[in-house]
Tab-separated table of C-alpha atoms in Angstrom:
chain	number	residue	atom	x	y	z
Y	1198	MET	CA	118.846	76.805	96.525
Y	1199	CYS	CA	116.745	79.612	95.326
Y	1200	GLY	CA	116.683	81.178	91.822
Y	1201	VAL	CA	115.449	84.934	90.523
Y	1202	SER	CA	115.808	86.405	86.692
Y	1203	PRO	CA	118.644	88.475	86.428
Y	1204	ALA	CA	118.260	92.019	86.166
Y	1205	ARG	CA	119.140	93.860	82.780
Y	1206	GLY	CA	120.134	97.171	82.423
Y	1207	ARG	CA	118.639	99.466	79.823
Y	1208	GLY	CA	121.198	99.278	77.090
Y	1209	GLY	CA	124.785	98.923	78.225
Y	1210	ARG	CA	127.592	100.978	79.909
Y	1211	TRP	CA	126.654	104.411	80.791
Y	1212	GLN	CA	127.752	106.735	77.577
Y	1213	GLY	CA	128.131	109.990	79.789
Y	1214	ARG	CA	125.074	111.259	78.202
Y	1215	PHE	CA	121.510	112.680	79.631
Y	1216	GLY	CA	118.056	112.947	77.385
Y	1217	ALA	CA	115.605	115.267	77.885
Y	1218	GLU	CA	112.030	114.423	78.740
Y	1219	TRP	CA	109.845	117.530	79.062
Y	1220	LEU	CA	106.920	116.818	81.469
Y	1221	GLY	CA	105.781	120.535	80.975
Y	1222	ALA	CA	106.732	123.965	80.000
Y	1223	ASP	CA	108.642	124.759	82.888
Y	1224	LEU	CA	110.070	121.122	83.707
Y	1225	VAL	CA	111.758	118.259	82.218
Y	1226	LEU	CA	113.546	115.241	83.267
Y	1227	LEU	CA	117.253	114.572	82.438
Y	1228	ARG	CA	116.857	110.656	81.934
Y	1229	ALA	CA	120.733	108.857	81.837
Y	1230	ASP	CA	120.839	106.523	78.773
Y	1231	SER	CA	121.533	103.645	80.355
Y	1232	SER	CA	120.106	102.066	83.724
Y	1233	ARG	CA	123.085	99.689	83.940
Y	1234	TRP	CA	125.591	100.222	86.959
Y	1235	PRO	CA	127.440	102.763	87.107
Y	1236	SER	CA	125.007	105.265	85.800
Y	1237	PRO	CA	123.862	108.418	87.399
Y	1238	GLY	CA	120.135	108.927	88.841
Y	1239	ASN	CA	117.656	111.168	86.916
Y	1240	VAL	CA	117.760	114.780	87.284
Y	1241	LEU	CA	114.451	116.624	87.708
Y	1242	VAL	CA	114.905	120.512	86.625
Y	1243	VAL	CA	112.757	123.166	87.256
Y	1244	LEU	CA	112.839	126.027	85.071
Y	1245	ASP	CA	112.144	129.441	86.422
Y	1246	ARG	CA	112.696	133.035	85.892
Y	1247	ASP	CA	115.795	133.185	88.357
Y	1248	GLY	CA	117.296	129.718	85.879
Y	1249	ALA	CA	116.738	126.521	87.151
Y	1250	ALA	CA	116.681	124.204	90.115
Y	1251	LEU	CA	117.715	120.344	90.402
Y	1252	VAL	CA	115.963	117.847	92.054
Y	1253	ASP	CA	118.871	115.631	92.651
Y	1254	CYS	CA	121.919	115.921	90.183
Y	1255	GLY	CA	123.812	112.864	89.500
Y	1256	PHE	CA	127.531	112.166	89.559
Y	1257	GLY	CA	130.060	114.557	90.695
Y	1258	THR	CA	132.956	112.663	88.387
Y	1259	ALA	CA	134.381	114.897	85.288
Y	1260	ASN	CA	131.684	113.104	82.999
Y	1261	GLY	CA	129.098	113.587	85.019
Y	1262	MET	CA	129.301	117.256	85.440
Y	1263	GLU	CA	130.054	117.534	81.401
Y	1264	ALA	CA	126.263	115.047	80.780
Y	1265	LEU	CA	124.937	117.356	83.407
Y	1266	GLU	CA	125.865	120.804	81.698
Y	1267	ALA	CA	125.328	119.381	78.130
Y	1268	GLY	CA	121.818	118.223	79.403
Y	1269	LEU	CA	121.249	121.779	80.911
Y	1270	ARG	CA	122.227	123.541	77.942
Y	1271	SER	CA	119.538	121.392	75.624
Y	1272	VAL	CA	116.657	122.447	77.642
Y	1273	GLY	CA	118.370	125.863	77.406
Y	1274	ARG	CA	120.148	126.414	80.716
Y	1275	SER	CA	123.470	126.716	81.475
Y	1276	LEU	CA	125.059	124.925	84.716
Y	1277	ALA	CA	125.916	129.029	85.597
Y	1278	ALA	CA	122.037	129.277	86.145
Y	1279	VAL	CA	121.535	126.110	88.496
Y	1280	HIS	CA	120.458	127.620	91.835
Y	1281	THR	CA	119.039	125.174	93.913
Y	1282	VAL	CA	119.898	121.374	94.656
Y	1283	LEU	CA	117.089	119.565	96.521
Y	1284	CYS	CA	118.498	115.742	96.889
Y	1285	THR	CA	116.203	112.951	97.624
Y	1286	HIS	CA	118.967	110.936	99.560
Y	1287	PRO	CA	123.091	110.728	99.797
Y	1288	HIS	CA	123.502	107.828	97.787
Y	1289	THR	CA	126.618	109.342	95.360
Y	1290	ASP	CA	124.447	108.346	91.802
Y	1291	HIS	CA	121.574	111.199	93.053
Y	1292	ALA	CA	123.854	113.334	94.948
Y	1293	GLY	CA	127.404	112.900	93.562
Y	1294	ALA	CA	127.770	116.236	92.031
Y	1295	ALA	CA	126.181	117.989	95.428
Y	1296	ALA	CA	129.777	119.055	96.454
Y	1297	SER	CA	130.781	120.494	92.972
Y	1298	LEU	CA	127.932	122.476	92.631
Y	1299	ALA	CA	127.044	123.907	96.501
Y	1300	ALA	CA	129.223	126.860	95.561
Y	1301	GLY	CA	127.244	129.744	95.409
Y	1302	ARG	CA	124.012	127.544	95.271
Y	1303	ARG	CA	121.259	126.682	97.801
Y	1304	VAL	CA	121.581	123.035	99.287
Y	1305	LEU	CA	118.586	121.250	100.290
Y	1306	VAL	CA	119.517	117.412	101.906
Y	1307	PRO	CA	116.941	115.233	104.008
Y	1308	ALA	CA	117.096	115.810	107.440
Y	1309	GLY	CA	120.124	113.782	109.174
Y	1310	ALA	CA	121.748	113.280	105.623
Y	1311	ARG	CA	124.409	116.415	106.306
Y	1312	ALA	CA	126.510	114.455	108.188
Y	1313	ILE	CA	126.766	111.679	105.409
Y	1314	LEU	CA	127.128	114.261	102.437
Y	1315	ASP	CA	129.911	115.634	104.945
Y	1316	ASP	CA	131.789	112.327	104.771
Y	1317	PRO	CA	131.611	110.142	101.542
Y	1318	THR	CA	132.981	107.186	103.691
Y	1319	LEU	CA	129.563	107.111	105.530
Y	1320	VAL	CA	127.767	106.686	102.168
Y	1321	ALA	CA	129.926	103.789	101.419
Y	1322	GLU	CA	129.180	102.236	105.324
Y	1323	ALA	CA	125.612	102.757	104.396
Y	1324	ILE	CA	125.312	100.808	101.547
Y	1325	LEU	CA	127.892	97.915	102.826
Y	1326	PRO	CA	127.774	97.930	106.452
Y	1327	PRO	CA	130.206	96.432	108.564
Y	1328	VAL	CA	127.368	93.540	109.386
Y	1329	VAL	CA	127.440	92.345	105.622
Y	1330	ARG	CA	131.163	92.199	105.764
Y	1331	GLU	CA	130.684	89.670	108.755
Y	1332	PHE	CA	127.931	87.457	106.800
Y	1333	ALA	CA	129.994	87.696	103.513
Y	1334	PRO	CA	133.649	87.513	104.739
Y	1335	TRP	CA	134.467	87.669	100.798
Y	1336	LEU	CA	133.463	91.222	100.768
Y	1337	ALA	CA	136.334	92.225	103.414
Y	1338	ASP	CA	138.856	93.586	100.819
Y	1339	LEU	CA	136.165	95.340	98.620
Y	1340	ASP	CA	137.014	98.924	98.628
Y	1341	ILE	CA	133.761	100.564	97.951
Y	1342	ASP	CA	134.750	103.720	99.251
Y	1343	ARG	CA	137.303	103.877	96.469
Y	1344	HIS	CA	134.958	102.886	94.209
Y	1345	PHE	CA	131.930	105.529	94.810
Y	1346	GLN	CA	135.088	108.091	94.630
Y	1347	ASP	CA	136.240	107.107	91.285
Y	1348	GLU	CA	132.784	105.979	89.608
Y	1349	CYS	CA	130.367	108.425	91.104
Y	1350	GLY	CA	132.708	111.328	92.025
Y	1351	ALA	CA	132.041	111.320	95.738
Y	1352	VAL	CA	133.465	113.953	97.672
Y	1353	ALA	CA	132.711	116.020	100.855
Y	1354	LEU	CA	130.817	118.930	100.524
Y	1355	PRO	CA	132.356	122.351	101.488
Y	1356	PRO	CA	132.484	122.585	105.307
Y	1357	ASP	CA	131.508	126.162	105.818
Y	1358	HIS	CA	128.612	125.589	103.189
Y	1359	ALA	CA	125.178	126.277	104.544
Y	1360	VAL	CA	122.664	123.671	103.660
Y	1361	GLU	CA	119.553	123.540	104.842
Y	1362	GLU	CA	117.855	120.091	105.953
Y	1363	VAL	CA	114.807	119.057	105.035
Y	1364	GLN	CA	112.176	117.985	107.527
Y	1365	PRO	CA	109.491	115.554	106.895
Y	1366	GLY	CA	106.246	117.334	105.646
Y	1367	ALA	CA	108.530	120.359	105.068
Y	1368	MET	CA	106.878	122.572	101.820
Y	1369	ILE	CA	109.499	123.121	99.767
Y	1370	ARG	CA	108.638	125.953	96.526
Y	1371	LEU	CA	110.581	125.358	93.135
Y	1372	GLY	CA	109.546	127.429	90.353
Y	1373	GLY	CA	106.049	127.099	89.975
Y	1374	TYR	CA	105.759	123.972	92.188
Y	1375	ALA	CA	105.076	123.380	96.322
Y	1376	TRP	CA	107.032	119.945	96.940
Y	1377	THR	CA	106.188	118.174	99.924
Y	1378	ALA	CA	108.733	116.035	101.807
Y	1379	VAL	CA	107.444	112.730	102.564
Y	1380	PRO	CA	109.998	110.410	104.770
Y	1381	THR	CA	110.281	106.964	103.020
Y	1382	PRO	CA	112.908	105.187	104.810
Y	1383	GLY	CA	113.893	101.705	103.724
Y	1384	HIS	CA	115.714	101.993	100.577
Y	1385	ASP	CA	117.904	104.583	102.706
Y	1386	ALA	CA	117.032	105.708	106.151
Y	1387	HIS	CA	116.727	109.104	104.905
Y	1388	LEU	CA	115.488	108.688	101.599
Y	1389	MET	CA	112.901	111.619	101.086
Y	1390	CYS	CA	110.000	111.439	98.461
Y	1391	TYR	CA	108.769	115.021	97.143
Y	1392	TRP	CA	104.663	115.162	96.387
Y	1393	GLU	CA	103.536	117.832	94.346
Y	1394	GLN	CA	99.870	117.644	95.438
Y	1395	ARG	CA	98.291	120.274	92.575
Y	1396	THR	CA	99.761	117.886	89.413
Y	1397	GLY	CA	99.569	114.724	91.491
Y	1398	MET	CA	103.284	114.232	90.561
Y	1399	LEU	CA	105.744	112.303	93.295
Y	1400	VAL	CA	109.343	112.494	92.964
Y	1401	TYR	CA	110.349	108.748	94.226
Y	1402	SER	CA	113.691	108.282	93.446
Y	1403	ASP	CA	114.529	104.410	94.273
Y	1404	LEU	CA	111.416	103.437	96.415
Y	1405	LEU	CA	110.015	101.958	94.038
Y	1406	VAL	CA	110.708	98.862	91.642
Y	1407	THR	CA	112.547	99.772	88.585
Y	1408	ARG	CA	112.701	97.809	85.501
Y	1409	GLY	CA	116.602	96.961	84.840
Y	1410	THR	CA	118.126	97.819	88.156
Y	1411	ALA	CA	118.235	96.118	91.422
Y	1412	ILE	CA	115.664	97.932	93.198
Y	1413	PRO	CA	113.787	97.534	95.595
Y	1414	TRP	CA	117.285	97.403	97.271
Y	1415	TYR	CA	118.153	97.798	100.732
Y	1416	ALA	CA	120.830	97.664	103.579
Y	1417	PRO	CA	121.079	97.145	107.183
Y	1418	GLY	CA	120.711	100.428	108.968
Y	1419	GLY	CA	117.999	101.587	106.332
Y	1420	GLY	CA	114.823	100.924	108.688
Y	1421	GLY	CA	114.406	97.484	107.035
Y	1422	THR	CA	111.711	96.013	105.594
Y	1423	GLY	CA	108.843	97.050	107.807
Y	1424	ALA	CA	109.896	100.783	107.494
Y	1425	TYR	CA	110.316	100.083	103.344
Y	1426	ARG	CA	106.600	98.540	103.385
Y	1427	GLU	CA	105.088	101.474	105.757
Y	1428	SER	CA	107.134	103.965	103.518
Y	1429	LEU	CA	105.022	102.028	100.470
Y	1430	ARG	CA	101.634	102.708	102.367
Y	1431	ARG	CA	102.646	106.444	103.229
Y	1432	VAL	CA	103.145	106.966	99.335
Y	1433	ALA	CA	99.925	105.010	97.959
Y	1434	ALA	CA	97.687	107.302	100.340
Y	1435	LEU	CA	98.802	110.081	98.079
Y	1436	GLU	CA	97.661	108.609	94.808
Y	1437	PRO	CA	99.865	110.149	92.863
Y	1438	ARG	CA	99.311	110.558	89.206
Y	1439	LEU	CA	102.530	110.652	87.846
Y	1440	GLY	CA	105.727	108.895	89.271
Y	1441	ILE	CA	109.478	110.296	89.011
Y	1442	SER	CA	111.795	107.432	89.401
Y	1443	GLY	CA	115.283	108.181	90.032
Y	1444	HIS	CA	116.436	105.659	87.022
Y	1445	GLY	CA	114.598	104.459	84.164
Y	1446	GLY	CA	110.953	106.420	82.834
Y	1447	LEU	CA	107.943	107.545	84.513
Y	1448	LEU	CA	105.218	105.674	85.926
Y	1449	ALA	CA	102.517	107.516	83.982
Y	1450	GLY	CA	98.988	107.614	85.172
Y	1451	PRO	CA	97.625	106.378	88.907
Y	1452	THR	CA	96.834	102.741	88.020
Y	1453	ALA	CA	100.701	102.615	86.909
Y	1454	VAL	CA	101.781	104.023	89.916
Y	1455	ALA	CA	99.604	101.797	92.130
Y	1456	THR	CA	100.909	98.473	90.123
Y	1457	SER	CA	104.421	99.579	90.630
Y	1458	ILE	CA	103.823	99.937	94.812
Y	1459	GLU	CA	102.197	96.610	94.710
Y	1460	ALA	CA	104.935	95.009	92.714
Y	1461	THR	CA	107.536	96.382	95.068
Y	1462	GLU	CA	105.519	95.083	98.170
Y	1463	ARG	CA	105.427	91.505	96.371
Y	1464	GLN	CA	109.230	91.576	95.754
Y	1465	ILE	CA	110.134	92.101	99.364
Y	1466	THR	CA	107.573	89.729	100.635
Y	1467	ALA	CA	108.616	86.982	97.811
Y	1468	ARG	CA	112.424	87.366	99.036
Y	1469	THR	CA	111.736	86.911	102.758
Y	1470	GLU	CA	109.360	84.051	101.863
Y	1471	ARG	CA	111.790	82.558	99.534
Y	1472	ILE	CA	114.488	82.817	102.496
Y	1473	ALA	CA	111.930	80.988	104.918
Y	1474	ALA	CA	111.417	78.185	102.934
Y	1475	ALA	CA	115.291	77.375	101.982
Y	1476	LEU	CA	115.827	77.676	105.821
Y	1477	ALA	CA	112.839	75.092	106.445
Y	1478	ARG	CA	114.411	72.614	103.630
Y	1479	GLY	CA	117.773	72.312	106.094
Y	1480	PRO	CA	120.950	74.505	107.147
Y	1481	ALA	CA	121.733	77.165	104.335
Y	1482	THR	CA	124.886	79.405	104.227
Y	1483	PHE	CA	124.638	83.026	103.666
Y	1484	ALA	CA	125.917	82.727	100.087
Y	1485	GLU	CA	123.224	80.232	99.605
Y	1486	LEU	CA	120.412	82.121	100.763
Y	1487	GLU	CA	121.678	84.879	98.629
Y	1488	ARG	CA	120.518	82.982	95.689
Y	1489	CYS	CA	117.104	83.898	97.034
Y	1490	VAL	CA	117.270	87.562	96.443
Y	1491	TYR	CA	119.444	88.066	93.426
Y	1492	PRO	CA	121.228	85.841	90.910
Y	1493	PRO	CA	125.132	85.655	90.759
Y	1494	VAL	CA	125.204	88.057	87.951
Y	1495	VAL	CA	123.606	90.764	89.774
Y	1496	HIS	CA	126.734	90.611	92.690
Y	1497	ASP	CA	128.778	90.614	89.996
Y	1498	VAL	CA	127.764	94.094	88.731
Y	1499	ILE	CA	126.837	95.306	91.974
Y	1500	PRO	CA	128.283	92.964	95.048
Y	1501	TRP	CA	126.761	95.329	97.677
Y	1502	ALA	CA	124.031	93.152	96.539
Y	1503	SER	CA	124.505	91.128	99.628
Y	1504	SER	CA	123.206	93.905	101.368
Y	1505	VAL	CA	119.726	92.944	100.833
Y	1506	THR	CA	120.238	89.150	102.006
Y	1507	ALA	CA	121.738	90.739	105.378
Y	1508	VAL	CA	118.344	92.578	106.021
Y	1509	HIS	CA	116.453	89.552	105.796
Y	1510	VAL	CA	118.796	87.276	107.445
Y	1511	THR	CA	119.016	89.697	110.419
Y	1512	GLU	CA	115.339	90.087	110.721
Y	1513	ALA	CA	114.932	86.253	110.377
Y	1514	LEU	CA	117.702	86.051	113.473
Y	1515	GLU	CA	115.682	88.748	115.673
Y	1516	SER	CA	112.005	87.117	115.049
Y	1517	GLY	CA	113.299	84.525	115.949
Y	1518	ILE	CA	112.413	81.808	112.834
Y	1519	ALA	CA	116.506	81.283	112.385
Y	1520	LYS	CA	119.374	80.790	114.465
Y	1521	PRO	CA	123.029	80.826	113.312
Y	1522	GLY	CA	124.588	77.462	113.580
Y	1523	ASP	CA	128.272	76.445	112.445
Y	1524	GLY	CA	128.605	78.726	109.178
Y	1525	VAL	CA	124.907	78.179	108.460
Y	1526	PHE	CA	121.665	79.200	109.826
Y	1527	VAL	CA	119.345	77.175	110.946
Y	1528	ALA	CA	115.409	77.202	111.303
Y	1529	THR	CA	114.092	77.296	114.717
Y	1530	GLY	CA	110.256	76.284	114.082
Y	1531	GLY	CA	109.051	79.418	115.404
Y	1532	LEU	CA	106.670	81.589	113.792
Y	1533	GLY	CA	108.311	85.011	114.176
């Protein structure tokens, strides 16, 4: 019913390596050598006289930890030199190593995310909520929790470890930088971007469209498309001069960042419009509406792509432009 171009990851399967991209004398981005799932998120390393602080930390698997250690060695630090881990959100490609790194280190997570990092099954539920399985019963037996444990090393934080929850607007000083926490729900309810006003840098993690990935990606419970759009407006108002992604490369210059923000909003809007158009043509199953969001090749790699369709279908039902039928969804003729 609907078709979009397939997302193509950068390179093949992740080979267990990070490349180092220096952003300054005391700031370096460790980039995974592939953006094809499963691959860890980027790790921003802030160097200081005490060692190093990390913004996100990648996979907690054995090869994930080995890659992180090798990446740190390539920039003149050891894993033992890491004293602080600041997480953007609890998804395990970004925070999978938090539990392994916790001992003896300062760990900061977005407000409300501690409970999720305490119980990795909640991460799986946030990515593929029960409502999605109701829409897509063919996913009923998908053990996504096991997948994230095996591929990302998702384990609970030590129960007795003191974890700081970062409140919106809080300022976190890492090395010579002062990062302001900017709440940006949409991709995840707890996603926090970090804004460095002096330099104009924005660590945006998975907020903005990223070539070779399924982003913008979102799920029921993440805030919906309305919250996502508001998050985009919030970061646009900052007028960032450098965007630091959770996957892939940098957005260099204010024009590149602004263009990415606009492209992300266009993709979200286009999905809504394609689903509305499909419903206007006649009753449609959830599987048919899925093609308005991603092609089958994306679902083959990340079956939880169905979560995005579930957000749009739920919003269509709640706004009154659609209603459920016998195994299908039907347009009501309402304007929402």
